[in-house]
Amino acid sequence: MSKIKANDFVQDSPSQIQPSANTKKPEFKISLAFNESPYPPSPKAIEAYHEAVGMLNRYPNYYSADVREVLGKKYNLDDTKIMCAAGSEQILSYIARSYIAEGDEVIHPRYGFMVYRFNIAMQGATAVAIEHDENYVIVVDNILKAVTDKTRVVFFDNPGNPTGTYVPYSEVVRLREELPDHILLVLDAAYAEFATKDDYDCGFDLVDSHENVIVTRTLSKLYGLSGLRIGWAYSTSEIINTMMHLKGGFNVSKPAQMAGAAAVLDQDYADECLKKCQDGIEYLTSELRNMGLKVTDSVCNFIMLHFENSDQMKACDAYLKENGIMVGPLGAYRMEKTLRVTVGTEEDNQAFIKAMKDFMG
């Protein structure tokens, strides 16, 4: 089994690199580091959460039935093929435990979600990283070229984290059609709600037309429920039932289930948050480019900000922290010249841009 080194588990923000005797969370006036929603959840979700408080003496529904029902109706899916867990990250770990074994090869984007590498290593498999193009977009042909007789799973985050880029659905369909049938394609669509381009699709139709696709989603991002931890997946009955055998007893809490169902049903509020986010991304991108900085086009709720060298990036990160603003250095992705910046409220965004202008002189 491959050995896991401590450096493999460095988080993408230095504020969480290592636990210490002092476990108090660092205080920042503005946090733009973790791709969280800057807005509280829907008032209807908050109301449902408070309603759940009076029921905490009872176990939650084992199958998260109410959440599955509203998701099935919203996306016109068979809710018996939906699984909920404590965040989509937990579902990704179930996938690894179910379908990856020692000696297997697993393909993932070099600049894909870091958790892929962790799960692959934990199973004793070999992680095969494929390169993006010059705009940090995943290249489907690079995935296909990396396939061997040992390949068992392909992890594919679309849109990507930390890149913020996406692959058109036609290319995703081609990938599934050209992959060998025994390879499981994992379409990680944690940021799907933000990707409103006409040629984007998260891949539910591929689940219905193939036996080896799973789509993972989350309520942490647009719906603002990061603190409750509720993610979900859609796949074939066989794959869902396999992972259900690994699920911890009642792993999605009653408050999470009740607030999650209410949040999904409040589409008007979600649309308001999405519009604010898109306006914020446009503002940040324009202002930073006007300073002569390079920003990767993003369809998500964050951007990648590139500097001339690692020293400049580190100096900027330190300056922002001195001014109470936390962003996400991407050294753990071997992107030593890049910061990931989450869109904030209008006030947060303006404060960040002011600090960047001061730093850039």
Short mmCIF file of C-alpha atoms in Angstrom, two decimals:
data_model
loop_
_atom_site.label_atom_id
_atom_site.label_comp_id
_atom_site.label_asym_id
_atom_site.label_seq_id
_atom_site.Cartn_x
_atom_site.Cartn_y
_atom_site.Cartn_z
CA MET A 1 0.00 0.00 0.00
CA SER A 2 1.26 3.45 -0.85
CA LYS A 3 2.42 5.51 2.08
CA ILE A 4 0.70 8.77 2.89
CA LYS A 5 2.90 11.69 3.82
CA ALA A 6 1.88 14.52 6.10
CA ASN A 7 2.52 17.03 3.32
CA ASP A 8 -0.13 15.32 1.21
CA PHE A 9 -2.75 16.59 3.62
CA VAL A 10 -1.89 20.28 3.78
CA GLN A 11 -5.05 22.34 3.56
CA ASP A 12 -5.42 25.08 0.96
CA SER A 13 -5.51 27.83 3.57
CA PRO A 14 -2.56 28.32 5.92
CA SER A 15 -4.97 29.11 8.73
CA GLN A 16 -5.83 25.41 8.91
CA ILE A 17 -2.53 23.72 8.13
CA GLN A 18 -1.91 21.94 11.43
CA PRO A 19 -3.86 21.57 14.66
CA SER A 20 -2.08 22.89 17.71
CA ALA A 21 -2.56 23.30 21.43
CA ASN A 22 -4.40 26.51 20.66
CA THR A 23 -7.49 25.35 18.74
CA LYS A 24 -9.19 28.74 18.71
CA LYS A 25 -10.17 29.69 15.18
CA PRO A 26 -8.22 32.72 13.86
CA GLU A 27 -10.36 35.83 13.68
CA PHE A 28 -10.75 37.62 10.36
CA LYS A 29 -13.12 40.44 9.56
CA ILE A 30 -13.62 39.09 6.06
CA SER A 31 -13.27 35.42 5.06
CA LEU A 32 -12.92 34.82 1.32
CA ALA A 33 -11.08 31.50 1.57
CA PHE A 34 -13.48 28.57 1.65
CA ASN A 35 -15.96 29.06 -1.21
CA GLU A 36 -18.78 29.52 1.29
CA SER A 37 -21.86 31.58 0.58
CA PRO A 38 -21.45 35.05 2.09
CA TYR A 39 -25.19 35.12 2.73
CA PRO A 40 -27.20 33.33 5.42
CA PRO A 41 -29.45 30.50 4.25
CA SER A 42 -33.02 31.03 3.13
CA PRO A 43 -35.31 32.40 5.87
CA LYS A 44 -37.47 29.33 5.23
CA ALA A 45 -34.45 27.09 5.90
CA ILE A 46 -33.72 28.96 9.13
CA GLU A 47 -37.35 28.55 10.19
CA ALA A 48 -37.17 24.81 9.49
CA TYR A 49 -33.91 24.57 11.44
CA HIS A 50 -35.51 26.15 14.50
CA GLU A 51 -38.46 23.81 14.18
CA ALA A 52 -36.06 20.88 14.29
CA VAL A 53 -34.64 22.02 17.63
CA GLY A 54 -37.75 20.80 19.42
CA MET A 55 -37.28 17.31 17.93
CA LEU A 56 -33.66 16.67 18.79
CA ASN A 57 -34.63 13.82 21.09
CA ARG A 58 -35.60 11.80 17.99
CA TYR A 59 -33.33 10.25 15.38
CA PRO A 60 -33.46 11.77 11.89
CA ASN A 61 -34.87 9.82 8.98
CA TYR A 62 -32.29 7.19 8.04
CA TYR A 63 -32.73 7.77 4.30
CA SER A 64 -33.16 11.58 4.34
CA ALA A 65 -36.49 10.90 2.68
CA ASP A 66 -37.80 14.48 2.63
CA VAL A 67 -34.61 15.87 1.07
CA ARG A 68 -34.56 13.12 -1.55
CA GLU A 69 -38.19 13.80 -2.39
CA VAL A 70 -37.73 17.53 -2.97
CA LEU A 71 -34.54 16.95 -4.97
CA GLY A 72 -36.27 14.33 -7.10
CA LYS A 73 -39.13 16.69 -7.90
CA LYS A 74 -36.85 19.66 -8.52
CA TYR A 75 -34.63 17.85 -11.03
CA ASN A 76 -37.16 15.28 -12.28
CA LEU A 77 -35.14 12.37 -10.90
CA ASP A 78 -36.05 9.00 -9.44
CA ASP A 79 -35.52 9.76 -5.74
CA THR A 80 -34.83 6.09 -4.96
CA LYS A 81 -31.56 6.64 -6.84
CA ILE A 82 -30.59 9.61 -4.66
CA MET A 83 -28.38 9.29 -1.58
CA CYS A 84 -27.70 11.95 1.04
CA ALA A 85 -24.68 12.21 3.33
CA ALA A 86 -22.83 14.65 5.57
CA GLY A 87 -21.52 16.69 2.65
CA SER A 88 -20.57 15.50 -0.84
CA GLU A 89 -17.05 14.98 0.50
CA GLN A 90 -18.40 12.06 2.54
CA ILE A 91 -19.99 10.59 -0.58
CA LEU A 92 -16.64 10.82 -2.36
CA SER A 93 -15.11 8.76 0.44
CA TYR A 94 -17.87 6.15 0.05
CA ILE A 95 -17.10 5.93 -3.66
CA ALA A 96 -13.42 5.35 -2.93
CA ARG A 97 -14.14 2.66 -0.35
CA SER A 98 -16.61 0.92 -2.66
CA TYR A 99 -14.81 1.02 -5.98
CA ILE A 100 -11.08 1.57 -5.44
CA ALA A 101 -8.69 -1.13 -4.26
CA GLU A 102 -4.96 -1.46 -3.68
CA GLY A 103 -3.11 -1.58 -6.99
CA ASP A 104 -5.81 0.22 -8.97
CA GLU A 105 -5.17 3.38 -10.94
CA VAL A 106 -7.50 6.36 -10.53
CA ILE A 107 -7.46 9.34 -12.87
CA HIS A 108 -8.09 12.85 -11.58
CA PRO A 109 -7.41 16.41 -12.82
CA ARG A 110 -4.09 17.76 -11.58
CA TYR A 111 -5.90 20.86 -10.36
CA GLY A 112 -8.99 18.99 -9.22
CA PHE A 113 -10.54 18.85 -5.75
CA MET A 114 -7.78 17.86 -3.33
CA VAL A 115 -9.92 15.24 -1.58
CA TYR A 116 -9.58 12.94 -4.61
CA ARG A 117 -5.89 12.46 -3.86
CA PHE A 118 -6.58 11.76 -0.20
CA ASN A 119 -9.15 9.08 -0.92
CA ILE A 120 -7.03 7.42 -3.60
CA ALA A 121 -4.06 7.24 -1.23
CA MET A 122 -6.19 5.88 1.60
CA GLN A 123 -7.22 2.96 -0.62
CA GLY A 124 -3.63 2.17 -1.59
CA ALA A 125 -4.25 2.99 -5.23
CA THR A 126 -2.18 5.03 -7.67
CA ALA A 127 -3.33 8.58 -8.43
CA VAL A 128 -2.88 9.51 -12.09
CA ALA A 129 -3.02 13.28 -12.54
CA ILE A 130 -3.90 14.64 -15.99
CA GLU A 131 -3.01 18.10 -17.23
CA HIS A 132 -5.37 20.97 -17.96
CA ASP A 133 -5.05 23.31 -20.91
CA GLU A 134 -3.49 26.77 -20.66
CA ASN A 135 -6.78 28.17 -19.32
CA TYR A 136 -7.03 25.54 -16.57
CA VAL A 137 -9.82 23.65 -18.34
CA ILE A 138 -9.81 19.86 -18.06
CA VAL A 139 -8.83 18.18 -21.35
CA VAL A 140 -10.93 15.08 -22.05
CA ASP A 141 -8.37 13.63 -24.45
CA ASN A 142 -5.76 13.74 -21.69
CA ILE A 143 -8.04 11.59 -19.55
CA LEU A 144 -8.59 9.08 -22.35
CA LYS A 145 -4.85 8.85 -23.04
CA ALA A 146 -4.18 8.08 -19.36
CA VAL A 147 -6.47 5.04 -19.26
CA THR A 148 -4.80 1.65 -18.73
CA ASP A 149 -6.08 -1.82 -17.89
CA LYS A 150 -5.63 -0.86 -14.21
CA THR A 151 -7.87 2.24 -14.35
CA ARG A 152 -10.98 1.81 -12.21
CA VAL A 153 -12.33 5.31 -11.53
CA VAL A 154 -12.16 8.77 -13.08
CA PHE A 155 -12.82 11.74 -10.80
CA PHE A 156 -14.00 14.75 -12.81
CA ASP A 157 -14.97 17.99 -11.03
CA ASN A 158 -17.07 20.09 -13.37
CA PRO A 159 -17.06 23.01 -12.68
CA GLY A 160 -13.60 22.66 -11.20
CA ASN A 161 -12.27 23.54 -7.79
CA PRO A 162 -9.96 25.49 -7.44
CA THR A 163 -9.99 26.47 -11.14
CA GLY A 164 -13.57 27.74 -11.50
CA THR A 165 -13.58 26.54 -15.12
CA TYR A 166 -15.94 24.06 -16.77
CA VAL A 167 -16.03 21.53 -19.60
CA PRO A 168 -18.92 21.67 -22.10
CA TYR A 169 -21.41 18.84 -21.72
CA SER A 170 -20.72 17.51 -25.22
CA GLU A 171 -17.17 16.71 -24.13
CA VAL A 172 -18.38 15.02 -20.94
CA VAL A 173 -20.70 12.83 -23.03
CA ARG A 174 -17.81 11.96 -25.34
CA LEU A 175 -15.68 11.02 -22.36
CA ARG A 176 -18.26 8.56 -21.09
CA GLU A 177 -18.76 7.06 -24.53
CA GLU A 178 -15.04 6.53 -25.08
CA LEU A 179 -14.14 5.28 -21.61
CA PRO A 180 -14.14 1.48 -21.16
CA ASP A 181 -17.42 0.32 -19.64
CA HIS A 182 -15.85 -1.01 -16.44
CA ILE A 183 -14.54 2.43 -15.40
CA LEU A 184 -16.71 4.44 -13.01
CA LEU A 185 -17.05 8.10 -13.99
CA VAL A 186 -17.56 10.38 -10.98
CA LEU A 187 -18.99 13.76 -12.00
CA ASP A 188 -18.40 16.04 -9.04
CA ALA A 189 -20.82 18.93 -9.60
CA ALA A 190 -20.55 20.73 -6.28
CA TYR A 191 -20.73 24.10 -8.06
CA ALA A 192 -23.35 23.18 -10.66
CA GLU A 193 -25.83 25.81 -9.46
CA PHE A 194 -23.38 28.56 -10.45
CA ALA A 195 -22.68 27.22 -13.95
CA THR A 196 -25.46 28.81 -15.99
CA LYS A 197 -23.80 28.56 -19.41
CA ASP A 198 -25.98 27.00 -22.12
CA ASP A 199 -23.43 24.27 -22.88
CA TYR A 200 -23.06 23.13 -19.26
CA ASP A 201 -24.86 20.17 -17.70
CA CYS A 202 -24.05 18.24 -14.54
CA GLY A 203 -24.74 14.84 -16.12
CA PHE A 204 -27.97 13.39 -14.71
CA ASP A 205 -28.88 12.11 -18.19
CA LEU A 206 -25.64 10.14 -18.34
CA VAL A 207 -26.66 8.34 -15.15
CA ASP A 208 -29.95 7.32 -16.78
CA SER A 209 -28.27 6.10 -19.96
CA HIS A 210 -25.25 4.30 -18.49
CA GLU A 211 -24.52 1.92 -15.63
CA ASN A 212 -21.25 3.47 -14.51
CA VAL A 213 -21.81 7.18 -13.75
CA ILE A 214 -22.42 8.94 -10.46
CA VAL A 215 -23.13 12.67 -10.02
CA THR A 216 -22.35 14.28 -6.67
CA ARG A 217 -23.91 17.54 -5.52
CA THR A 218 -24.08 19.63 -2.35
CA LEU A 219 -26.27 22.11 -0.49
CA SER A 220 -23.20 23.78 1.04
CA LYS A 221 -22.53 26.37 -1.64
CA LEU A 222 -25.39 28.31 -3.21
CA TYR A 223 -27.86 27.21 -0.54
CA GLY A 224 -25.58 28.42 2.25
CA LEU A 225 -25.68 25.27 4.39
CA SER A 226 -21.94 24.60 4.76
CA GLY A 227 -22.29 24.47 8.53
CA LEU A 228 -24.93 21.73 8.43
CA ARG A 229 -23.06 19.38 6.05
CA ILE A 230 -25.52 17.90 3.58
CA GLY A 231 -24.51 16.56 0.20
CA TRP A 232 -26.17 14.18 -2.22
CA ALA A 233 -25.55 11.88 -5.14
CA TYR A 234 -27.54 10.50 -8.05
CA SER A 235 -26.61 7.21 -9.66
CA THR A 236 -27.90 3.77 -10.55
CA SER A 237 -29.77 1.74 -7.97
CA GLU A 238 -26.87 -0.69 -7.75
CA ILE A 239 -24.29 2.00 -7.00
CA ILE A 240 -26.52 3.84 -4.53
CA ASN A 241 -27.40 0.63 -2.69
CA THR A 242 -23.72 -0.36 -2.54
CA MET A 243 -22.78 2.92 -0.90
CA MET A 244 -25.77 2.82 1.45
CA HIS A 245 -24.17 -0.23 3.06
CA LEU A 246 -21.21 1.98 4.01
CA LYS A 247 -23.27 4.87 5.32
CA GLY A 248 -23.02 5.60 9.01
CA GLY A 249 -26.26 5.09 10.93
CA PHE A 250 -28.00 8.47 10.99
CA ASN A 251 -25.30 10.56 9.38
CA VAL A 252 -27.47 13.46 8.17
CA SER A 253 -28.88 15.26 11.19
CA LYS A 254 -32.53 16.21 11.60
CA PRO A 255 -31.77 19.98 11.42
CA ALA A 256 -29.76 19.39 8.25
CA GLN A 257 -32.54 17.42 6.62
CA MET A 258 -35.30 19.88 7.53
CA ALA A 259 -33.31 22.99 6.63
CA GLY A 260 -31.98 21.34 3.47
CA ALA A 261 -35.43 20.47 2.15
CA ALA A 262 -36.69 23.98 2.90
CA ALA A 263 -33.69 25.60 1.20
CA VAL A 264 -34.13 23.59 -1.99
CA LEU A 265 -37.79 24.59 -2.15
CA ASP A 266 -37.01 28.31 -1.83
CA GLN A 267 -35.75 28.87 -5.37
CA ASP A 268 -36.50 32.61 -5.33
CA TYR A 269 -34.02 33.15 -2.52
CA ALA A 270 -31.43 30.94 -4.23
CA ASP A 271 -31.82 32.96 -7.43
CA GLU A 272 -31.21 36.20 -5.51
CA CYS A 273 -28.00 34.81 -4.03
CA LEU A 274 -26.86 33.55 -7.44
CA LYS A 275 -27.37 36.96 -9.05
CA LYS A 276 -25.38 38.69 -6.30
CA CYS A 277 -22.61 36.13 -6.68
CA GLN A 278 -22.41 36.56 -10.44
CA ASP A 279 -22.30 40.34 -10.06
CA GLY A 280 -19.53 39.93 -7.49
CA ILE A 281 -17.45 37.67 -9.73
CA GLU A 282 -17.76 40.16 -12.59
CA TYR A 283 -16.73 43.03 -10.29
CA LEU A 284 -13.72 41.23 -8.80
CA THR A 285 -12.50 39.99 -12.17
CA SER A 286 -12.77 43.42 -13.81
CA GLU A 287 -11.14 45.33 -10.96
CA LEU A 288 -8.22 42.91 -10.58
CA ARG A 289 -7.55 42.83 -14.30
CA ASN A 290 -7.55 46.62 -14.32
CA MET A 291 -4.65 46.38 -11.86
CA GLY A 292 -2.72 44.32 -14.40
CA LEU A 293 -3.29 41.03 -12.59
CA LYS A 294 -4.21 37.76 -14.29
CA VAL A 295 -7.57 36.23 -13.32
CA THR A 296 -8.88 32.93 -14.70
CA ASP A 297 -12.44 33.13 -16.04
CA SER A 298 -14.74 31.49 -13.50
CA VAL A 299 -18.31 30.18 -13.54
CA CYS A 300 -18.21 29.45 -9.82
CA ASN A 301 -18.38 31.55 -6.65
CA PHE A 302 -14.61 32.08 -6.55
CA ILE A 303 -11.75 33.14 -8.79
CA MET A 304 -8.10 32.23 -9.20
CA LEU A 305 -5.81 35.25 -8.95
CA HIS A 306 -2.30 34.80 -10.41
CA PHE A 307 0.85 36.75 -9.55
CA GLU A 308 4.23 37.13 -11.23
CA ASN A 309 5.96 34.90 -8.69
CA SER A 310 5.46 33.13 -5.37
CA ASP A 311 7.09 35.92 -3.38
CA GLN A 312 4.56 38.45 -4.63
CA MET A 313 1.70 36.07 -3.88
CA LYS A 314 2.95 35.45 -0.34
CA ALA A 315 3.45 39.14 0.27
CA CYS A 316 -0.08 39.87 -0.93
CA ASP A 317 -1.54 37.08 1.21
CA ALA A 318 0.30 38.43 4.26
CA TYR A 319 -0.85 42.00 3.53
CA LEU A 320 -4.47 40.91 3.22
CA LYS A 321 -4.29 39.03 6.51
CA GLU A 322 -2.79 42.04 8.23
CA ASN A 323 -5.88 43.90 7.08
CA GLY A 324 -8.28 41.24 8.36
CA ILE A 325 -8.97 39.54 5.01
CA MET A 326 -8.44 35.81 4.56
CA VAL A 327 -8.08 34.27 1.10
CA GLY A 328 -6.86 30.85 -0.04
CA PRO A 329 -3.27 30.25 -1.18
CA LEU A 330 -3.05 27.23 -3.48
CA GLY A 331 0.38 25.92 -2.60
CA ALA A 332 -1.09 22.53 -1.76
CA TYR A 333 -2.08 22.27 -5.44
CA ARG A 334 1.49 23.19 -6.42
CA MET A 335 0.20 26.55 -7.63
CA GLU A 336 2.68 28.68 -5.73
CA LYS A 337 1.82 31.94 -7.52
CA THR A 338 -1.95 31.76 -7.11
CA LEU A 339 -4.61 32.79 -4.63
CA ARG A 340 -8.20 31.55 -4.67
CA VAL A 341 -10.63 34.29 -3.70
CA THR A 342 -14.26 33.57 -2.83
CA VAL A 343 -16.85 36.16 -3.77
CA GLY A 344 -18.18 37.96 -0.71
CA THR A 345 -20.90 40.45 -0.01
CA GLU A 346 -20.73 43.73 -1.93
CA GLU A 347 -19.05 45.34 1.08
CA ASP A 348 -16.57 42.45 1.42
CA ASN A 349 -15.68 42.64 -2.24
CA GLN A 350 -15.10 46.38 -2.12
CA ALA A 351 -12.90 46.05 0.97
CA PHE A 352 -10.86 43.34 -0.73
CA ILE A 353 -10.38 45.42 -3.88
CA LYS A 354 -9.36 48.47 -1.82
CA ALA A 355 -6.76 46.35 -0.01
CA MET A 356 -5.51 44.97 -3.33
CA LYS A 357 -5.15 48.47 -4.76
CA ASP A 358 -3.20 49.54 -1.70
CA PHE A 359 -0.96 46.49 -2.00
CA MET A 360 -0.36 46.99 -5.71
CA GLY A 361 0.34 50.68 -5.18
#
